Structures are given as C-alpha cells and as structure tokens.
Amino acid sequence: MRKLFFILFAINVFIVNCFAQTRLESAAKILDMEVNLPFSYSASQNKEGIYVTPVSEESPYPTIKQDYRNEPSHGPTAFKVFFEVVASILRHQDTECVIFIYMGDLQISTKTLMSKRADLFSYESLTFNRIKRDFQYGNKYKGASKNDIKDLNQMITHYSKHKAKKMFNADWAVEYPFNLSGEVYENKYNICKAVVAKKGERDIFLYFMLTEKGSKNFDKYLKELSGAFRFK
C-alpha cells in the first residue's frame, strides 16, 4: 500500500509539472496577451521569473549599491543589474540572437494603477521609468518626470501606429539601443537593442542580445516575431 502511495504521488507530481504554466504563459495571461512563437525561436521553461544569468557563488545576487549603479558590476552580475528579473529567455535557432522578455510590472494590478491620480502614478511613467533606467538618464533615485519623458522621446525611435498595431496590436511601440558598457553576454553577444510595445495599462519589453553577425539581421529577427506577442 505504501509503495502504491508513492507511485501515485510521483505520477501526480509528474502531471502537475507537465501542465504547470511557464512564467511566460502566466505573465501573458495576466497581461491579457496571446503568445505564438515561430519555430525559429525556443523559450526557456522557467516557472518563475529568472535572472538572465544563473545565481551562483561566482555570480551572486546584486547588492543594493550595484542595483542603483553606485557600485560597479561586471560579467554575469552586470547582466543581473542591467535587466533584473525577466519572464523568459528566447533563443533563435541560428544562435546569433537571444531575447530577454520583460512583461510589465506584474506586481502592480490594473485596479491599483487606475485608482491612482494620473499625474502622480500614470502607467506611461511606469513604462518610461524602465526606459529611463535603461538609459541611466537623470536622477536614478526618482521615476521619469514629464521633462524626462519629453527628453527620452527624442532619444528613441517611434514605430508608426500601423507597425505597432501589426506587430503587437499595440497603441505604441518604440526601439532604442541599450548600452552594455563593454560587457559581453555568454562571451558572445555584445550588442543589445530594446523594443517596447504598450497598450493601455500594459507593456512588454524585448531585449535583443546580438552577435556582430546577428546585428546585421536584426530586422529579420524582429519581422519573425511580428504577431508573436499580441495584446488582446
């Protein structure tokens, strides 16, 4: 009987693990998005948010000083600082492109967002808070102000409304370079471009990590993902 119990328990654990949602799937559900990846990309199967480099003795969690860029970080730890926790990591079959997927601030509900005064806590500022952080622009201890947003809008490439809708069914989409400060991901990817799409109170950030060869095919990688992440 005891042996039967353990067999049934093992089968139950196996079934739960098989059908448990990945973080990409659960994040998409929270943000009310459809995800249909092309065959050229494979997604990590993590069930929770992950750093883009494994946590280890050689690459521990960043310190608070490192997170705020008050203390330097290098190698794998630098990438934890740059991108924080992401929902998923996509890898292209040609191995020249890796994409980190950050899917909005899932700790803040839409209800909370809508209950705040727009001039103090707008979702636009949340999106630009991360863009501001990516550029390391202005006061690092404060969110994006109206003047910051105005300046940052001049530093990013805006997609047309038609392109934003076609690619993401989004109201707004932009692209900008990300400065890796000389760091190289997995000793291979030394170029990064960010693509951000937003609809209403929701946003998604795609960070394209590219090799020198892959950077020449950025438009191809982006085109392949057209329609892969769509807001409902």
PDB file of C-alpha atoms in Angstrom, residues 35-188:
ATOM      1  CA  VAL A  35       1.822  34.365 -27.415  1.00  0.00           C
ATOM      2  CA  ASN A  36       2.540  32.366 -30.558  1.00  0.00           C
ATOM      3  CA  LEU A  37       6.272  31.932 -31.061  1.00  0.00           C
ATOM      4  CA  PRO A  38       7.585  30.999 -34.516  1.00  0.00           C
ATOM      5  CA  PHE A  39       9.503  27.726 -34.858  1.00  0.00           C
ATOM      6  CA  SER A  40      12.765  29.645 -35.229  1.00  0.00           C
ATOM      7  CA  TYR A  41      12.649  30.561 -31.508  1.00  0.00           C
ATOM      8  CA  SER A  42      12.685  28.389 -28.403  1.00  0.00           C
ATOM      9  CA  ALA A  43      11.641  29.729 -24.988  1.00  0.00           C
ATOM     10  CA  SER A  44      13.050  28.935 -21.554  1.00  0.00           C
ATOM     11  CA  GLN A  45      10.761  26.744 -19.466  1.00  0.00           C
ATOM     12  CA  ASN A  46      11.122  28.541 -16.118  1.00  0.00           C
ATOM     13  CA  LYS A  47       8.008  28.608 -13.936  1.00  0.00           C
ATOM     14  CA  GLU A  48       9.064  31.782 -12.087  1.00  0.00           C
ATOM     15  CA  GLY A  49      10.827  34.970 -13.120  1.00  0.00           C
ATOM     16  CA  ILE A  50      14.559  34.495 -13.659  1.00  0.00           C
ATOM     17  CA  TYR A  51      17.760  36.466 -13.909  1.00  0.00           C
ATOM     18  CA  VAL A  52      19.360  36.281 -17.356  1.00  0.00           C
ATOM     19  CA  THR A  53      22.476  34.751 -15.778  1.00  0.00           C
ATOM     20  CA  PRO A  54      22.328  31.965 -13.138  1.00  0.00           C
ATOM     21  CA  VAL A  55      22.825  32.857  -9.496  1.00  0.00           C
ATOM     22  CA  SER A  56      25.958  31.193  -8.126  1.00  0.00           C
ATOM     23  CA  GLU A  57      28.864  31.782  -5.755  1.00  0.00           C
ATOM     24  CA  GLU A  58      30.792  33.335  -8.633  1.00  0.00           C
ATOM     25  CA  SER A  59      27.752  35.406  -9.697  1.00  0.00           C
ATOM     26  CA  PRO A  60      25.609  36.172  -6.631  1.00  0.00           C
ATOM     27  CA  TYR A  61      22.572  38.410  -6.364  1.00  0.00           C
ATOM     28  CA  PRO A  62      23.484  42.062  -6.996  1.00  0.00           C
ATOM     29  CA  THR A  63      23.906  44.279  -3.964  1.00  0.00           C
ATOM     30  CA  ILE A  64      21.612  47.269  -3.450  1.00  0.00           C
ATOM     31  CA  LYS A  65      24.527  49.538  -4.335  1.00  0.00           C
ATOM     32  CA  GLN A  66      25.029  47.641  -7.587  1.00  0.00           C
ATOM     33  CA  ASP A  67      21.321  47.815  -8.411  1.00  0.00           C
ATOM     34  CA  TYR A  68      21.473  51.596  -8.069  1.00  0.00           C
ATOM     35  CA  ARG A  69      24.762  51.730 -10.031  1.00  0.00           C
ATOM     36  CA  ASN A  70      26.592  53.137  -7.006  1.00  0.00           C
ATOM     37  CA  GLU A  71      28.971  50.190  -7.108  1.00  0.00           C
ATOM     38  CA  PRO A  72      30.370  48.637 -10.311  1.00  0.00           C
ATOM     39  CA  SER A  73      29.308  45.185 -11.509  1.00  0.00           C
ATOM     40  CA  HIS A  74      30.901  43.065 -14.185  1.00  0.00           C
ATOM     41  CA  GLY A  75      30.437  39.790 -16.011  1.00  0.00           C
ATOM     42  CA  PRO A  76      27.304  37.743 -15.216  1.00  0.00           C
ATOM     43  CA  THR A  77      26.411  40.011 -12.278  1.00  0.00           C
ATOM     44  CA  ALA A  78      26.322  43.042 -14.587  1.00  0.00           C
ATOM     45  CA  PHE A  79      23.557  41.411 -16.633  1.00  0.00           C
ATOM     46  CA  LYS A  80      21.511  40.830 -13.490  1.00  0.00           C
ATOM     47  CA  VAL A  81      21.813  44.554 -12.817  1.00  0.00           C
ATOM     48  CA  PHE A  82      21.052  45.574 -16.413  1.00  0.00           C
ATOM     49  CA  PHE A  83      17.886  43.521 -16.899  1.00  0.00           C
ATOM     50  CA  GLU A  84      16.734  42.452 -13.426  1.00  0.00           C
ATOM     51  CA  VAL A  85      14.254  39.539 -13.403  1.00  0.00           C
ATOM     52  CA  VAL A  86      12.657  38.616 -16.732  1.00  0.00           C
ATOM     53  CA  ALA A  87       9.732  36.395 -17.689  1.00  0.00           C
ATOM     54  CA  SER A  88      11.540  34.358 -20.322  1.00  0.00           C
ATOM     55  CA  ILE A  89      14.639  33.977 -22.482  1.00  0.00           C
ATOM     56  CA  LEU A  90      14.154  33.223 -26.180  1.00  0.00           C
ATOM     57  CA  ARG A  91      16.886  31.752 -28.346  1.00  0.00           C
ATOM     58  CA  HIS A  92      16.983  31.857 -32.127  1.00  0.00           C
ATOM     59  CA  GLN A  93      17.889  28.651 -33.897  1.00  0.00           C
ATOM     60  CA  ASP A  94      20.819  30.332 -35.678  1.00  0.00           C
ATOM     61  CA  THR A  95      22.407  31.043 -32.219  1.00  0.00           C
ATOM     62  CA  GLU A  96      23.160  34.652 -33.204  1.00  0.00           C
ATOM     63  CA  CYS A  97      20.250  36.162 -31.260  1.00  0.00           C
ATOM     64  CA  VAL A  98      18.917  35.797 -27.712  1.00  0.00           C
ATOM     65  CA  ILE A  99      15.924  37.796 -26.443  1.00  0.00           C
ATOM     66  CA  PHE A 100      15.079  38.680 -22.838  1.00  0.00           C
ATOM     67  CA  ILE A 101      11.335  39.165 -22.299  1.00  0.00           C
ATOM     68  CA  TYR A 102      10.227  41.585 -19.575  1.00  0.00           C
ATOM     69  CA  MET A 103       6.444  41.693 -19.345  1.00  0.00           C
ATOM     70  CA  GLY A 104       5.351  44.779 -17.428  1.00  0.00           C
ATOM     71  CA  ASP A 105       5.279  45.306 -13.682  1.00  0.00           C
ATOM     72  CA  LEU A 106       3.254  42.250 -12.691  1.00  0.00           C
ATOM     73  CA  GLN A 107       3.375  43.230  -9.030  1.00  0.00           C
ATOM     74  CA  ILE A 108       1.051  46.197  -9.683  1.00  0.00           C
ATOM     75  CA  SER A 109      -2.525  45.405 -10.633  1.00  0.00           C
ATOM     76  CA  THR A 110      -4.523  47.329 -13.199  1.00  0.00           C
ATOM     77  CA  LYS A 111      -7.001  48.212 -10.450  1.00  0.00           C
ATOM     78  CA  THR A 112      -4.206  49.798  -8.424  1.00  0.00           C
ATOM     79  CA  LEU A 113      -2.983  51.702 -11.442  1.00  0.00           C
ATOM     80  CA  MET A 114      -6.392  53.107 -12.242  1.00  0.00           C
ATOM     81  CA  SER A 115      -7.049  54.102  -8.628  1.00  0.00           C
ATOM     82  CA  LYS A 116      -4.046  56.429  -8.502  1.00  0.00           C
ATOM     83  CA  ARG A 117      -4.031  60.017  -9.702  1.00  0.00           C
ATOM     84  CA  ALA A 118      -2.760  60.033 -13.275  1.00  0.00           C
ATOM     85  CA  ASP A 119      -0.382  62.938 -12.701  1.00  0.00           C
ATOM     86  CA  LEU A 120       1.327  61.096  -9.832  1.00  0.00           C
ATOM     87  CA  PHE A 121       1.316  57.479 -10.929  1.00  0.00           C
ATOM     88  CA  SER A 122       0.449  57.065 -14.601  1.00  0.00           C
ATOM     89  CA  TYR A 123       1.228  53.879 -16.474  1.00  0.00           C
ATOM     90  CA  GLU A 124       3.075  55.963 -19.049  1.00  0.00           C
ATOM     91  CA  SER A 125       5.529  56.935 -16.331  1.00  0.00           C
ATOM     92  CA  LEU A 126       5.906  53.268 -15.308  1.00  0.00           C
ATOM     93  CA  THR A 127       6.887  52.379 -18.874  1.00  0.00           C
ATOM     94  CA  PHE A 128       9.249  55.329 -19.059  1.00  0.00           C
ATOM     95  CA  ASN A 129      10.633  54.548 -15.608  1.00  0.00           C
ATOM     96  CA  ARG A 130      12.168  51.424 -17.108  1.00  0.00           C
ATOM     97  CA  ILE A 131      13.250  53.198 -20.301  1.00  0.00           C
ATOM     98  CA  LYS A 132      14.844  55.888 -18.112  1.00  0.00           C
ATOM     99  CA  ARG A 133      16.615  53.171 -16.132  1.00  0.00           C
ATOM    100  CA  ASP A 134      17.829  51.545 -19.351  1.00  0.00           C
ATOM    101  CA  PHE A 135      19.361  54.835 -20.478  1.00  0.00           C
ATOM    102  CA  GLN A 136      20.606  55.626 -16.945  1.00  0.00           C
ATOM    103  CA  TYR A 137      19.116  59.038 -17.559  1.00  0.00           C
ATOM    104  CA  GLY A 138      18.555  61.763 -14.988  1.00  0.00           C
ATOM    105  CA  ASN A 139      18.097  61.212 -11.266  1.00  0.00           C
ATOM    106  CA  LYS A 140      18.415  57.463 -10.647  1.00  0.00           C
ATOM    107  CA  TYR A 141      16.504  57.717  -7.366  1.00  0.00           C
ATOM    108  CA  LYS A 142      13.351  59.120  -8.989  1.00  0.00           C
ATOM    109  CA  GLY A 143      10.868  57.954 -11.599  1.00  0.00           C
ATOM    110  CA  ALA A 144      10.525  59.566 -15.003  1.00  0.00           C
ATOM    111  CA  SER A 145       9.269  63.136 -14.791  1.00  0.00           C
ATOM    112  CA  LYS A 146       7.351  64.867 -17.577  1.00  0.00           C
ATOM    113  CA  ASN A 147      10.578  66.539 -18.694  1.00  0.00           C
ATOM    114  CA  ASP A 148      12.405  63.189 -18.605  1.00  0.00           C
ATOM    115  CA  ILE A 149       9.704  61.642 -20.776  1.00  0.00           C
ATOM    116  CA  LYS A 150       9.933  64.538 -23.221  1.00  0.00           C
ATOM    117  CA  ASP A 151      13.710  64.116 -23.482  1.00  0.00           C
ATOM    118  CA  LEU A 152      13.575  60.307 -23.730  1.00  0.00           C
ATOM    119  CA  ASN A 153      11.002  60.509 -26.515  1.00  0.00           C
ATOM    120  CA  GLN A 154      13.648  62.303 -28.566  1.00  0.00           C
ATOM    121  CA  MET A 155      16.181  59.561 -27.885  1.00  0.00           C
ATOM    122  CA  ILE A 156      14.072  56.596 -29.020  1.00  0.00           C
ATOM    123  CA  THR A 157      12.788  55.512 -32.429  1.00  0.00           C
ATOM    124  CA  HIS A 158       8.993  55.506 -32.619  1.00  0.00           C
ATOM    125  CA  TYR A 159       7.239  52.925 -34.775  1.00  0.00           C
ATOM    126  CA  SER A 160       4.282  54.069 -36.839  1.00  0.00           C
ATOM    127  CA  LYS A 161       0.826  53.317 -35.421  1.00  0.00           C
ATOM    128  CA  HIS A 162       0.318  50.874 -38.284  1.00  0.00           C
ATOM    129  CA  LYS A 163       3.523  48.971 -37.462  1.00  0.00           C
ATOM    130  CA  ALA A 164       2.763  48.936 -33.713  1.00  0.00           C
ATOM    131  CA  LYS A 165      -0.692  47.508 -34.356  1.00  0.00           C
ATOM    132  CA  LYS A 166       0.504  44.992 -36.944  1.00  0.00           C
ATOM    133  CA  MET A 167       3.331  43.652 -34.779  1.00  0.00           C
ATOM    134  CA  PHE A 168       1.773  43.747 -31.297  1.00  0.00           C
ATOM    135  CA  ASN A 169      -1.787  45.052 -31.648  1.00  0.00           C
ATOM    136  CA  ALA A 170      -0.330  47.874 -29.545  1.00  0.00           C
ATOM    137  CA  ASP A 171      -1.131  51.577 -29.346  1.00  0.00           C
ATOM    138  CA  TRP A 172       2.542  52.492 -29.223  1.00  0.00           C
ATOM    139  CA  ALA A 173       5.898  50.836 -29.905  1.00  0.00           C
ATOM    140  CA  VAL A 174       9.483  52.080 -29.850  1.00  0.00           C
ATOM    141  CA  GLU A 175      13.044  50.885 -30.330  1.00  0.00           C
ATOM    142  CA  TYR A 176      16.343  52.019 -28.838  1.00  0.00           C
ATOM    143  CA  PRO A 177      19.938  50.856 -28.335  1.00  0.00           C
ATOM    144  CA  PHE A 178      20.947  49.501 -24.931  1.00  0.00           C
ATOM    145  CA  ASN A 179      24.444  50.300 -23.682  1.00  0.00           C
ATOM    146  CA  LEU A 180      26.098  47.130 -22.343  1.00  0.00           C
ATOM    147  CA  SER A 181      29.106  49.137 -21.114  1.00  0.00           C
ATOM    148  CA  GLY A 182      31.515  46.720 -22.761  1.00  0.00           C
ATOM    149  CA  GLU A 183      30.036  43.607 -21.135  1.00  0.00           C
ATOM    150  CA  VAL A 184      29.510  40.513 -23.293  1.00  0.00           C
ATOM    151  CA  TYR A 185      26.698  38.035 -22.616  1.00  0.00           C
ATOM    152  CA  GLU A 186      27.776  34.382 -22.628  1.00  0.00           C
ATOM    153  CA  ASN A 187      31.104  35.506 -24.158  1.00  0.00           C
ATOM    154  CA  LYS A 188      29.283  36.001 -27.452  1.00  0.00           C
TER     155      LYS A 188
END
